[in-house]
Amino acid sequence: EVRLVESGGGLVQPGGSLRLSCAASGFTFSGCWMNWVRQAPGKGLEWVAYIQQDGGEKAYVDSVKGRFTISRDNVKNSLYLEMNSLTAEDTGVYYCAANAPLNYWGQGTLVTVSS
Amino acid sequence: DIVMTQSPDSLAVSLGERATINCKSSQDVLYRPNNRNLLGWYQQKPGQPPKLVVYWASIRQSGVPDRFSGSGSGTDFTLTINSLQPEDVAVYYCQQFYTTPFTFGQGTKLEIK
């Protein structure tokens, strides 16, 4: 059974940092592109970042460039998102998702940026 | 960036009738080396993550009922749901994966009339 389990979300003050993790199982993680997608409360989906299988290529949406870093550990079957200089506009549920198109999704982890 | 525009924003259809959702991309998303449109459709029910229903614009994902179908090429795409069922109530999104950022449409909310 394919599983993607996100963790690391929570309440953080503006300007703060968080590190999200996504643990993968049930598929060949090292063979997949991996992505982060977020959804602000009551809003639509926004693709945030992706990383190629070996971590050599990464891309980000403009609004997070220079603040967020995507990484992966193919030994631990894990995906990460380091988030710095957080603002209220970063609030939402963060999903990890595999491949393009995104055929495997986790349940998401909620990030709330508020003072 | 490629802008994805869906229409309508919301749609109410009677049970057993057809629902049609449109998606227009600001640039061509046809990948000519393999003649595939790099366009996917997702279904999101309340409180759940999205689920892929159609990829490459017209290929139904495994396990998706055959009342779902996708069509279109280049910049104009359609998701059709025939014989609408209660479990089809959801928000539907298109997404291009031709070039980063892999942008989504704004979503179309499908309800029962």
XYZ file of N, CA, C and O in Angstrom, chain B:
452
model
N 5.054 32.246 -16.387
C 4.329 31.111 -15.841
C 3.104 30.813 -16.707
O 2.477 31.725 -17.264
N 2.745 29.542 -16.789
C 1.526 29.159 -17.514
C 0.334 29.363 -16.590
O 0.312 28.845 -15.470
N -0.633 30.120 -17.055
C -1.850 30.369 -16.283
C -2.922 29.389 -16.737
O -3.192 29.248 -17.935
N -3.522 28.719 -15.770
C -4.587 27.755 -16.039
C -5.914 28.369 -15.584
O -6.044 28.752 -14.417
N -6.868 28.454 -16.491
C -8.150 29.081 -16.183
C -9.273 28.080 -16.397
O -9.461 27.571 -17.512
N -10.002 27.798 -15.336
C -11.116 26.849 -15.414
C -12.441 27.590 -15.525
O -12.605 28.691 -15.021
N -13.385 26.930 -16.177
C -14.747 27.446 -16.225
C -15.723 26.281 -16.223
O -15.431 25.228 -16.801
N -16.870 26.456 -15.540
C -17.195 27.580 -14.670
C -16.507 27.434 -13.315
O -15.842 26.422 -13.060
N -16.679 28.415 -12.439
C -16.157 28.304 -11.075
C -16.991 27.324 -10.254
O -16.466 26.674 -9.344
N -18.266 27.237 -10.548
C -19.139 26.279 -9.874
C -20.198 25.792 -10.842
O -20.534 26.478 -11.824
N -20.708 24.616 -10.520
C -21.598 23.930 -11.450
C -22.554 23.057 -10.650
O -22.113 22.320 -9.753
N -23.843 23.137 -10.947
C -24.840 22.273 -10.309
C -25.522 21.445 -11.386
O -26.083 22.001 -12.335
N -25.448 20.131 -11.224
C -25.973 19.202 -12.233
C -26.878 18.178 -11.546
O -26.588 17.742 -10.419
N -27.934 17.785 -12.214
C -28.848 16.785 -11.649
C -28.210 15.404 -11.680
O -27.383 15.101 -12.560
N -28.596 14.567 -10.732
C -28.126 13.184 -10.716
C -28.467 12.502 -12.035
O -29.575 12.663 -12.571
N -27.498 11.770 -12.571
C -27.694 11.073 -13.828
C -27.412 11.907 -15.069
O -27.377 11.363 -16.180
N -27.213 13.201 -14.889
C -26.914 14.072 -16.022
C -25.404 14.228 -16.198
O -24.606 13.698 -15.429
N -25.012 14.994 -17.232
C -23.604 15.165 -17.559
C -23.071 16.471 -17.004
O -23.750 17.508 -17.088
N -21.841 16.411 -16.462
C -21.135 17.614 -16.012
C -19.915 17.833 -16.906
O -19.197 16.878 -17.223
N -19.709 19.072 -17.297
C -18.582 19.414 -18.170
C -17.805 20.566 -17.558
O -18.383 21.624 -17.249
N -16.514 20.353 -17.373
C -15.630 21.365 -16.795
C -14.524 21.655 -17.809
O -13.934 20.731 -18.368
N -14.270 22.929 -18.023
C -13.288 23.350 -19.006
C -12.036 23.920 -18.346
O -12.091 24.481 -17.245
N -10.930 23.776 -19.028
C -9.649 24.278 -18.543
C -8.869 24.821 -19.737
O -8.720 24.121 -20.752
N -8.394 26.038 -19.612
C -7.627 26.656 -20.691
C -6.270 27.069 -20.166
O -6.173 27.709 -19.110
N -5.232 26.703 -20.897
C -3.874 27.084 -20.507
C -3.407 28.257 -21.355
O -3.786 28.383 -22.521
N -2.582 29.103 -20.761
C -2.113 30.294 -21.468
C -1.037 29.971 -22.496
O -0.703 30.804 -23.340
N -0.492 28.755 -22.402
C 0.491 28.287 -23.377
C 0.191 26.828 -23.718
O -0.407 26.105 -22.923
N 0.642 26.429 -24.876
C 0.511 25.050 -25.321
C 1.221 24.102 -24.345
O 2.363 24.370 -23.948
N 0.557 23.023 -23.938
C 1.194 22.059 -23.030
C 1.397 20.704 -23.706
O 1.576 19.684 -23.049
N 1.387 20.710 -25.034
C 1.642 19.490 -25.790
C 3.143 19.252 -25.879
O 3.886 20.086 -26.417
N 3.580 18.112 -25.354
C 4.990 17.727 -25.403
C 5.190 16.927 -26.674
O 4.792 15.767 -26.764
N 5.770 17.563 -27.679
C 5.805 16.979 -29.005
C 6.641 15.707 -29.162
O 6.278 14.844 -29.962
N 7.723 15.515 -28.386
C 8.482 14.269 -28.558
C 7.650 13.000 -28.362
O 7.945 11.974 -28.966
N 6.639 13.043 -27.472
C 5.788 11.872 -27.300
C 4.313 12.161 -27.594
O 3.452 11.315 -27.355
N 4.032 13.368 -28.099
C 2.668 13.764 -28.471
C 1.689 13.637 -27.305
O 0.534 13.258 -27.482
N 2.166 13.963 -26.096
C 1.318 13.908 -24.913
C 1.051 15.327 -24.402
O 1.969 16.142 -24.330
N -0.199 15.579 -24.060
C -0.529 16.831 -23.380
C -0.253 16.655 -21.891
O -0.820 15.753 -21.248
N 0.618 17.481 -21.353
C 1.032 17.325 -19.959
C 0.049 18.061 -19.048
O 0.350 19.093 -18.440
N -1.122 17.457 -18.928
C -2.260 18.062 -18.243
C -2.957 16.981 -17.437
O -3.246 15.888 -17.952
N -3.217 17.280 -16.167
C -3.926 16.339 -15.313
C -5.149 16.972 -14.695
O -5.262 18.201 -14.589
N -6.090 16.113 -14.308
C -7.303 16.539 -13.589
C -7.346 15.839 -12.238
O -7.073 14.634 -12.135
N -7.717 16.599 -11.209
C -7.790 16.084 -9.847
C -9.173 16.342 -9.265
O -9.814 17.351 -9.575
N -9.578 15.429 -8.398
C -10.832 15.544 -7.654
C -10.485 15.698 -6.184
O -9.697 14.910 -5.645
N -11.054 16.694 -5.529
C -10.835 16.865 -4.092
C -12.163 16.967 -3.366
O -12.938 17.903 -3.598
N -12.390 16.001 -2.493
C -13.582 16.016 -1.647
C -13.248 16.686 -0.322
O -12.072 16.717 0.079
N -14.257 17.234 0.364
C -13.976 17.979 1.612
C -13.194 17.148 2.616
O -13.506 15.986 2.874
N -12.149 17.776 3.165
C -11.350 17.129 4.197
C -10.410 16.060 3.700
O -9.780 15.363 4.506
N -10.296 15.922 2.382
C -9.424 14.892 1.809
C -8.366 15.522 0.917
O -8.555 16.629 0.407
N -7.256 14.802 0.701
C -6.284 15.293 -0.293
C -6.851 15.103 -1.687
O -7.792 14.325 -1.894
N -6.289 15.792 -2.660
C -6.726 15.589 -4.046
C -6.405 14.176 -4.508
O -5.524 13.502 -3.973
N -7.141 13.780 -5.542
C -6.955 12.465 -6.140
C -6.859 12.656 -7.652
O -7.699 13.338 -8.251
N -5.850 12.051 -8.265
C -5.690 12.139 -9.713
C -6.778 11.316 -10.398
O -6.939 10.132 -10.091
N -7.502 11.917 -11.339
C -8.539 11.174 -12.065
C -8.191 10.979 -13.540
O -8.520 9.945 -14.119
N -7.524 11.965 -14.134
C -7.146 11.876 -15.549
C -5.747 12.463 -15.702
O -5.423 13.474 -15.071
N -4.907 11.820 -16.513
C -3.590 12.370 -16.812
C -3.351 12.330 -18.324
O -4.087 11.662 -19.059
N -2.318 13.049 -18.754
C -2.058 13.229 -20.190
C -3.329 13.653 -20.924
O -3.584 13.246 -22.057
N -4.144 14.403 -20.250
C -5.377 15.025 -20.741
C -6.527 14.064 -20.968
O -7.698 14.471 -20.867
N -6.237 12.801 -21.256
C -7.334 11.905 -21.646
C -7.218 10.483 -21.123
O -8.080 9.649 -21.447
N -6.214 10.187 -20.333
C -6.025 8.840 -19.813
C -6.598 8.759 -18.401
O -6.171 9.481 -17.492
N -7.568 7.885 -18.228
C -8.203 7.731 -16.919
C -7.261 6.984 -15.979
O -6.696 5.938 -16.329
N -7.093 7.513 -14.772
C -6.257 6.851 -13.773
C -6.903 5.524 -13.375
O -8.138 5.390 -13.347
N -6.065 4.554 -13.035
C -6.546 3.251 -12.620
C -7.530 3.377 -11.459
O -7.271 4.095 -10.492
N -8.665 2.671 -11.566
C -9.652 2.678 -10.501
C -10.697 3.774 -10.607
O -11.683 3.756 -9.854
N -10.513 4.689 -11.528
C -11.486 5.778 -11.708
C -12.631 5.274 -12.595
O -12.377 4.663 -13.640
N -13.877 5.518 -12.195
C -15.020 5.024 -12.996
C -14.994 5.551 -14.428
O -14.546 6.681 -14.683
N -15.509 4.736 -15.349
C -15.425 5.126 -16.750
C -16.407 6.233 -17.133
O -16.428 6.661 -18.285
N -17.208 6.710 -16.187
C -18.044 7.886 -16.488
C -17.216 9.165 -16.535
O -17.693 10.205 -16.985
N -15.954 9.090 -16.053
C -15.035 10.217 -16.133
C -14.235 10.115 -17.440
O -13.677 9.053 -17.749
N -14.158 11.217 -18.175
C -13.342 11.230 -19.377
C -12.738 12.611 -19.575
O -13.336 13.635 -19.191
N -11.554 12.623 -20.162
C -10.873 13.876 -20.448
C -10.622 14.001 -21.937
O -10.435 13.005 -22.635
N -10.615 15.234 -22.416
C -10.364 15.479 -23.831
C -9.671 16.820 -24.006
O -9.534 17.594 -23.049
N -9.242 17.070 -25.244
C -8.613 18.336 -25.566
C -7.146 18.181 -25.893
O -6.543 17.131 -25.666
N -6.578 19.254 -26.438
C -5.172 19.252 -26.798
C -4.685 20.681 -26.946
O -5.486 21.585 -27.238
N -3.394 20.856 -26.722
C -2.811 22.182 -26.911
C -3.064 23.109 -25.741
O -2.296 23.113 -24.778
N -4.126 23.890 -25.829
C -4.447 24.841 -24.766
C -5.855 24.692 -24.199
O -6.192 25.366 -23.220
N -6.682 23.844 -24.782
C -8.079 23.731 -24.352
C -8.432 22.301 -24.007
O -8.273 21.395 -24.832
N -8.935 22.129 -22.773
C -9.175 20.802 -22.239
C -10.525 20.745 -21.532
O -11.039 21.767 -21.064
N -11.071 19.523 -21.471
C -12.384 19.321 -20.860
C -12.383 18.047 -20.039
O -11.838 17.030 -20.468
N -12.980 18.133 -18.855
C -13.283 16.947 -18.052
C -14.792 16.762 -18.099
O -15.541 17.693 -17.780
N -15.205 15.565 -18.502
C -16.633 15.258 -18.593
C -16.957 14.135 -17.622
O -16.223 13.142 -17.549
N -18.024 14.325 -16.879
C -18.520 13.279 -15.981
C -19.927 12.932 -16.452
O -20.849 13.753 -16.359
N -20.073 11.739 -16.996
C -21.388 11.287 -17.459
C -22.165 10.643 -16.317
O -21.564 10.094 -15.394
N -23.460 10.753 -16.375
C -24.337 10.126 -15.389
C -23.866 10.426 -13.962
O -23.437 9.533 -13.227
N -23.952 11.675 -13.592
C -23.435 12.157 -12.308
C -23.973 11.357 -11.134
O -25.184 11.086 -11.043
N -23.078 10.980 -10.239
C -23.422 10.236 -9.024
C -23.176 11.109 -7.786
O -22.363 12.040 -7.826
N -23.849 10.805 -6.681
C -23.672 11.625 -5.466
C -22.210 11.726 -5.021
O -21.785 12.771 -4.523
N -21.455 10.649 -5.223
C -20.059 10.641 -4.769
C -19.143 11.494 -5.649
O -17.955 11.650 -5.332
N -19.661 12.058 -6.731
C -18.855 12.906 -7.610
C -18.823 14.358 -7.136
O -18.092 15.178 -7.708
N -19.602 14.670 -6.117
C -19.583 16.033 -5.573
C -18.195 16.313 -5.014
O -17.694 15.575 -4.150
N -17.561 17.371 -5.514
C -16.163 17.644 -5.181
C -15.757 18.938 -5.866
O -16.528 19.523 -6.631
N -14.524 19.352 -5.581
C -13.893 20.414 -6.356
C -12.903 19.745 -7.303
O -12.136 18.866 -6.895
N -12.933 20.166 -8.553
C -12.058 19.594 -9.570
C -11.042 20.646 -10.023
O -11.391 21.820 -10.230
N -9.791 20.196 -10.155
C -8.700 21.072 -10.565
C -7.993 20.488 -11.787
O -7.754 19.281 -11.844
N -7.601 21.350 -12.702
C -6.655 20.937 -13.737
C -5.271 21.436 -13.332
O -5.135 22.383 -12.528
N -4.249 20.786 -13.839
C -2.865 21.170 -13.567
C -2.012 20.857 -14.781
O -2.151 19.781 -15.374
N -1.128 21.798 -15.123
C -0.181 21.513 -16.191
C 1.144 21.105 -15.552
O 1.567 21.669 -14.535
N 1.793 20.105 -16.137
C 3.129 19.731 -15.699
C 4.100 19.765 -16.882
O 5.019 18.948 -16.989
N 3.866 20.749 -17.750
C 4.725 20.960 -18.910
C 6.006 21.701 -18.520
O 7.094 21.388 -18.997
N 5.839 22.689 -17.639
C 6.979 23.462 -17.190
C 6.720 24.008 -15.795
O 5.564 24.273 -15.442
N 7.783 24.161 -15.014
C 7.615 24.718 -13.676
C 7.430 26.229 -13.749
O 7.975 26.878 -14.655
N 6.636 26.773 -12.851
C 5.847 26.124 -11.794
C 4.669 25.342 -12.372
O 4.014 25.811 -13.293
N 4.433 24.185 -11.804
C 3.364 23.298 -12.292
C 2.001 23.816 -11.828
O 1.389 23.288 -10.927
N 1.491 24.787 -12.491
C 0.335 25.546 -12.040
C -0.981 24.783 -12.133
O -1.197 23.980 -13.058
N -1.852 25.090 -11.160
C -3.215 24.560 -11.103
C -4.200 25.613 -11.587
O -3.962 26.821 -11.465
N -5.344 25.146 -12.071
C -6.482 26.026 -12.254
C -7.063 26.395 -10.898
O -6.702 25.808 -9.868
N -8.002 27.326 -10.892
C -8.547 27.834 -9.629
C -9.551 26.874 -8.991
O -9.954 27.077 -7.838
N -9.961 25.868 -9.724
C -10.912 24.885 -9.204
C -12.337 25.142 -9.669
O -12.733 26.290 -9.894
N -13.083 24.053 -9.823
C -14.506 24.113 -10.165
C -15.269 23.273 -9.152
O -14.983 22.082 -8.999
N -16.188 23.900 -8.470
C -16.981 23.204 -7.449
C -18.211 22.574 -8.104
O -19.040 23.279 -8.680
N -18.313 21.269 -8.005
C -19.423 20.530 -8.609
C -20.402 20.081 -7.528
O -20.015 19.421 -6.555
N -21.658 20.461 -7.714
C -22.704 20.121 -6.757
C -23.869 19.454 -7.454
O -23.980 19.497 -8.679
N -24.742 18.880 -6.661
C -25.963 18.247 -7.179
C -27.075 19.291 -7.212
O -27.294 20.020 -6.233
N -27.778 19.332 -8.345
C -28.920 20.253 -8.464
C -30.149 19.615 -7.810
O -30.428 18.432 -8.039
